[in-house]
mmCIF file of C-alpha atoms in Angstrom:
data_model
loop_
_atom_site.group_PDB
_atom_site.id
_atom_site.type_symbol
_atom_site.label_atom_id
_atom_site.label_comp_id
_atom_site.label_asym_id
_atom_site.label_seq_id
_atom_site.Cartn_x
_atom_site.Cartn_y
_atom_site.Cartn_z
ATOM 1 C CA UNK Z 995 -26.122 -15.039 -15.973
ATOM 2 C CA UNK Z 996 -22.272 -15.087 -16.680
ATOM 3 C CA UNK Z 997 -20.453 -14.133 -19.800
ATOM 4 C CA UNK Z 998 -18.162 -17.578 -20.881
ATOM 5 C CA UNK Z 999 -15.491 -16.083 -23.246
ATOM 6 C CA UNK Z 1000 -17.931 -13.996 -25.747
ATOM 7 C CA UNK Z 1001 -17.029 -10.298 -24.871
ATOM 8 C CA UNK Z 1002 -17.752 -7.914 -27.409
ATOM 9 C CA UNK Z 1003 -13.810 -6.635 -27.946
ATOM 10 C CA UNK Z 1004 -10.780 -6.112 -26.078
ATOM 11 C CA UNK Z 1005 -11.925 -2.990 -24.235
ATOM 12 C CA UNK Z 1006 -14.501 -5.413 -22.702
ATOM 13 C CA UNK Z 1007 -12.700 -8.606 -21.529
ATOM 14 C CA UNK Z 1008 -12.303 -8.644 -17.783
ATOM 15 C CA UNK Z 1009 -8.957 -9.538 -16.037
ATOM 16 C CA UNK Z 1010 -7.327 -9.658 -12.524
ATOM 17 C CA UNK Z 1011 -3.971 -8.197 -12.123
ATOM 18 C CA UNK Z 1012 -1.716 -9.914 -9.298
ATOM 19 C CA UNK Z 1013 0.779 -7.361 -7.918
ATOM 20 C CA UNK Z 1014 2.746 -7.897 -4.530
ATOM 21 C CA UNK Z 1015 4.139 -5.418 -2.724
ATOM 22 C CA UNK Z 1016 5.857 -4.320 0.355
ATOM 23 C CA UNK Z 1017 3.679 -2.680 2.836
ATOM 24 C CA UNK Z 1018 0.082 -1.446 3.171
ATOM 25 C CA UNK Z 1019 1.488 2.235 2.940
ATOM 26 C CA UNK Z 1020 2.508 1.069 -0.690
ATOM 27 C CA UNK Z 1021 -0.406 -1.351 -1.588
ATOM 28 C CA UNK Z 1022 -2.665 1.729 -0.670
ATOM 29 C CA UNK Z 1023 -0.567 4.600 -2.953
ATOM 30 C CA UNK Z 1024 -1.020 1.928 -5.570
ATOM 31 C CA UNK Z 1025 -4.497 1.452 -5.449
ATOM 32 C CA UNK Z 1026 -5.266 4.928 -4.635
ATOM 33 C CA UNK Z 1027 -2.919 5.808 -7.821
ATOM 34 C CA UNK Z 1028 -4.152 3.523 -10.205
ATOM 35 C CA UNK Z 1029 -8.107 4.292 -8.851
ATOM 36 C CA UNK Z 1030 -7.816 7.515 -9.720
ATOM 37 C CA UNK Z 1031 -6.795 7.808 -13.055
ATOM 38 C CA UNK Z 1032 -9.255 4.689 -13.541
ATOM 39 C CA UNK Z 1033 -7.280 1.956 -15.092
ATOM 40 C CA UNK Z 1034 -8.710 -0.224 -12.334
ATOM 41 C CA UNK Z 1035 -12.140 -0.776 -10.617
ATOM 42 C CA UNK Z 1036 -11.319 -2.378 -7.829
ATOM 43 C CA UNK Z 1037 -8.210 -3.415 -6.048
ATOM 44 C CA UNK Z 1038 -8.323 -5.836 -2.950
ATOM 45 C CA UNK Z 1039 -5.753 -5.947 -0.433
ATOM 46 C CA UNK Z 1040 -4.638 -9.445 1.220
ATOM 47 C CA UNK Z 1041 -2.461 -8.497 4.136
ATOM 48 C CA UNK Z 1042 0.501 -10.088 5.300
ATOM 49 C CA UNK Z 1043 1.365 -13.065 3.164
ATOM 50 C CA UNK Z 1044 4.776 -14.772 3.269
ATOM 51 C CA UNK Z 1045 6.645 -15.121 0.178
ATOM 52 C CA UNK Z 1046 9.657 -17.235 -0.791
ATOM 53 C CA UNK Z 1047 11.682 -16.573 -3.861
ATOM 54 C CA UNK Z 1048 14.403 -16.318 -5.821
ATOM 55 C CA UNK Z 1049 16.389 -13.080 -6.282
ATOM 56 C CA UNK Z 1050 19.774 -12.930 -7.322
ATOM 57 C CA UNK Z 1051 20.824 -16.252 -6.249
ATOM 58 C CA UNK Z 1052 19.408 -16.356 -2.842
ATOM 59 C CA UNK Z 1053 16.299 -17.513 -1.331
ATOM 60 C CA UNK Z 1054 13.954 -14.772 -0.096
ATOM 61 C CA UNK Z 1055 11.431 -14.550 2.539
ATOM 62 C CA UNK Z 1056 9.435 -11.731 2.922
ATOM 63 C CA UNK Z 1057 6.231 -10.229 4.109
ATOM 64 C CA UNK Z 1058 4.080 -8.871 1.142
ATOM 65 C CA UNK Z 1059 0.448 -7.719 0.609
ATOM 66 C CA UNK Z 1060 -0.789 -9.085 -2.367
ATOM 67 C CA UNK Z 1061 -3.124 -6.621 -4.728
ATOM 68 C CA UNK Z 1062 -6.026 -8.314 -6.541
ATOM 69 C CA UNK Z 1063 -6.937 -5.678 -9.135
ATOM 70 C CA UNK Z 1064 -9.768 -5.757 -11.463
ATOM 71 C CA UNK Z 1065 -9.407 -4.371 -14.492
ATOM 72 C CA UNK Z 1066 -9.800 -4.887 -18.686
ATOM 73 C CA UNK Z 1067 -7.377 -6.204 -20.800
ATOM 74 C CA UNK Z 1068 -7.279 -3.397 -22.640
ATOM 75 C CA UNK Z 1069 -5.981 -1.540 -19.589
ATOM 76 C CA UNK Z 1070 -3.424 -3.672 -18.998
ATOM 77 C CA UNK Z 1071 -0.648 -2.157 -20.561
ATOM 78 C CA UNK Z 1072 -0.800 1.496 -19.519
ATOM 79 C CA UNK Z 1073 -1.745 -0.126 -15.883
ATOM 80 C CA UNK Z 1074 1.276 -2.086 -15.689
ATOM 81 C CA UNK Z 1075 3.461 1.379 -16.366
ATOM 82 C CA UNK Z 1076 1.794 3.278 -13.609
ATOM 83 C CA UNK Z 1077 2.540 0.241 -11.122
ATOM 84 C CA UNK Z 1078 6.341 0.251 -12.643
ATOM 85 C CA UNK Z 1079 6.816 4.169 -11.654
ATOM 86 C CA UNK Z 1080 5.781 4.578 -8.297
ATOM 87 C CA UNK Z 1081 6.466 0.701 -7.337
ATOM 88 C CA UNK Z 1082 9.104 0.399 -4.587
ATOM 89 C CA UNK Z 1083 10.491 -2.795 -6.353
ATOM 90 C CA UNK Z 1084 13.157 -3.105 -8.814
ATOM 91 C CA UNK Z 1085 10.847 -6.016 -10.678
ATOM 92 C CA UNK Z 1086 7.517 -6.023 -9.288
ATOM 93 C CA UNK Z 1087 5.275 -9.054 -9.912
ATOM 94 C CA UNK Z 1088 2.811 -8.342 -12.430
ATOM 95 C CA UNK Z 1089 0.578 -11.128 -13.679
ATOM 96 C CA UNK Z 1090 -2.519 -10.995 -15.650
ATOM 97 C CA UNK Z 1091 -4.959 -13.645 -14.887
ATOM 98 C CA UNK Z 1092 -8.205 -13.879 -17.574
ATOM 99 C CA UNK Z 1093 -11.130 -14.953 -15.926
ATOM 100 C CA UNK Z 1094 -13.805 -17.571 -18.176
ATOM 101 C CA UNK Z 1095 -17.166 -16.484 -16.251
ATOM 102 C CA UNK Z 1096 -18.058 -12.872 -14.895
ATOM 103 C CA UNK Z 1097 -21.718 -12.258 -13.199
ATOM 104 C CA UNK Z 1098 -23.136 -9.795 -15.854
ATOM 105 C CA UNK Z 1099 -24.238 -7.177 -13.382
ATOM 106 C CA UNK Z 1100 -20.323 -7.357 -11.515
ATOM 107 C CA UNK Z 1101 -19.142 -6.743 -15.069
ATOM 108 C CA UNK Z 1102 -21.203 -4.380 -16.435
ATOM 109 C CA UNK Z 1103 -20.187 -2.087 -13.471
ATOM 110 C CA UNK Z 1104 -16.107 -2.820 -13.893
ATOM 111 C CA UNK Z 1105 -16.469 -1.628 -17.198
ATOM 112 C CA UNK Z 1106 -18.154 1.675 -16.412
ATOM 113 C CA UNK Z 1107 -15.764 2.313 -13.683
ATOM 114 C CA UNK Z 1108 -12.960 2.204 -16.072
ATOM 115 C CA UNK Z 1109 -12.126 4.244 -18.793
#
């Protein structure tokens, strides 16, 4: 059974949190960081993408790993401040994404991992 939109309050509405970064030696301090004080409950690392941007002017091509981290909504804001210290970025990409449907048992556990 899924949950479609009907969580009980903020503290309970599940989100993913997109966050690129530089290496795996930084993806893992994040994840590690953001683990322990729980604001997350699980954060996925895809390796080596290539990204193409714009930063001040110029278009960019780097190698990133990408962070999927699942979280609450109501996490989000204190989350995003512990990625902004200890990111190696001057404007790391943070980007909430709210999923519709969540397999009960998957997040029943997300919210007990998180505070």
């Amino acid at each position: 059974m899924t949950h479609n939109d009907t969580y009980s309050s903020i503290s309970q509405q599940p989100c993913i949190i997109l966050c690129t970064t530089n290496s795996q030696e930084s993806a893992i301090k994040i994840s590690q960081h953001l683990l322990n004080n729980r604001l997350a409950a699980c954060v996925s690392l895809l390796p080596e993408i290539i990204s193409l941007y714009l930063w001040k002017g110029n278009i960019t091509q780097d190698k990133e790993i990408l962070l999927l981290i699942k979280t609450t909504q109501e996490n989000q804001l204190a989350l995003f401040k512990a990625i902004k210290d200890i990111h190696p970025y001057e404007t790391p990409e943070l980007i909430r994404l709210d999923p519709s449907q969540v397999e009960d048992n998957y997040l029943q556990w997300l919210l007990n991992s998180v505070r």
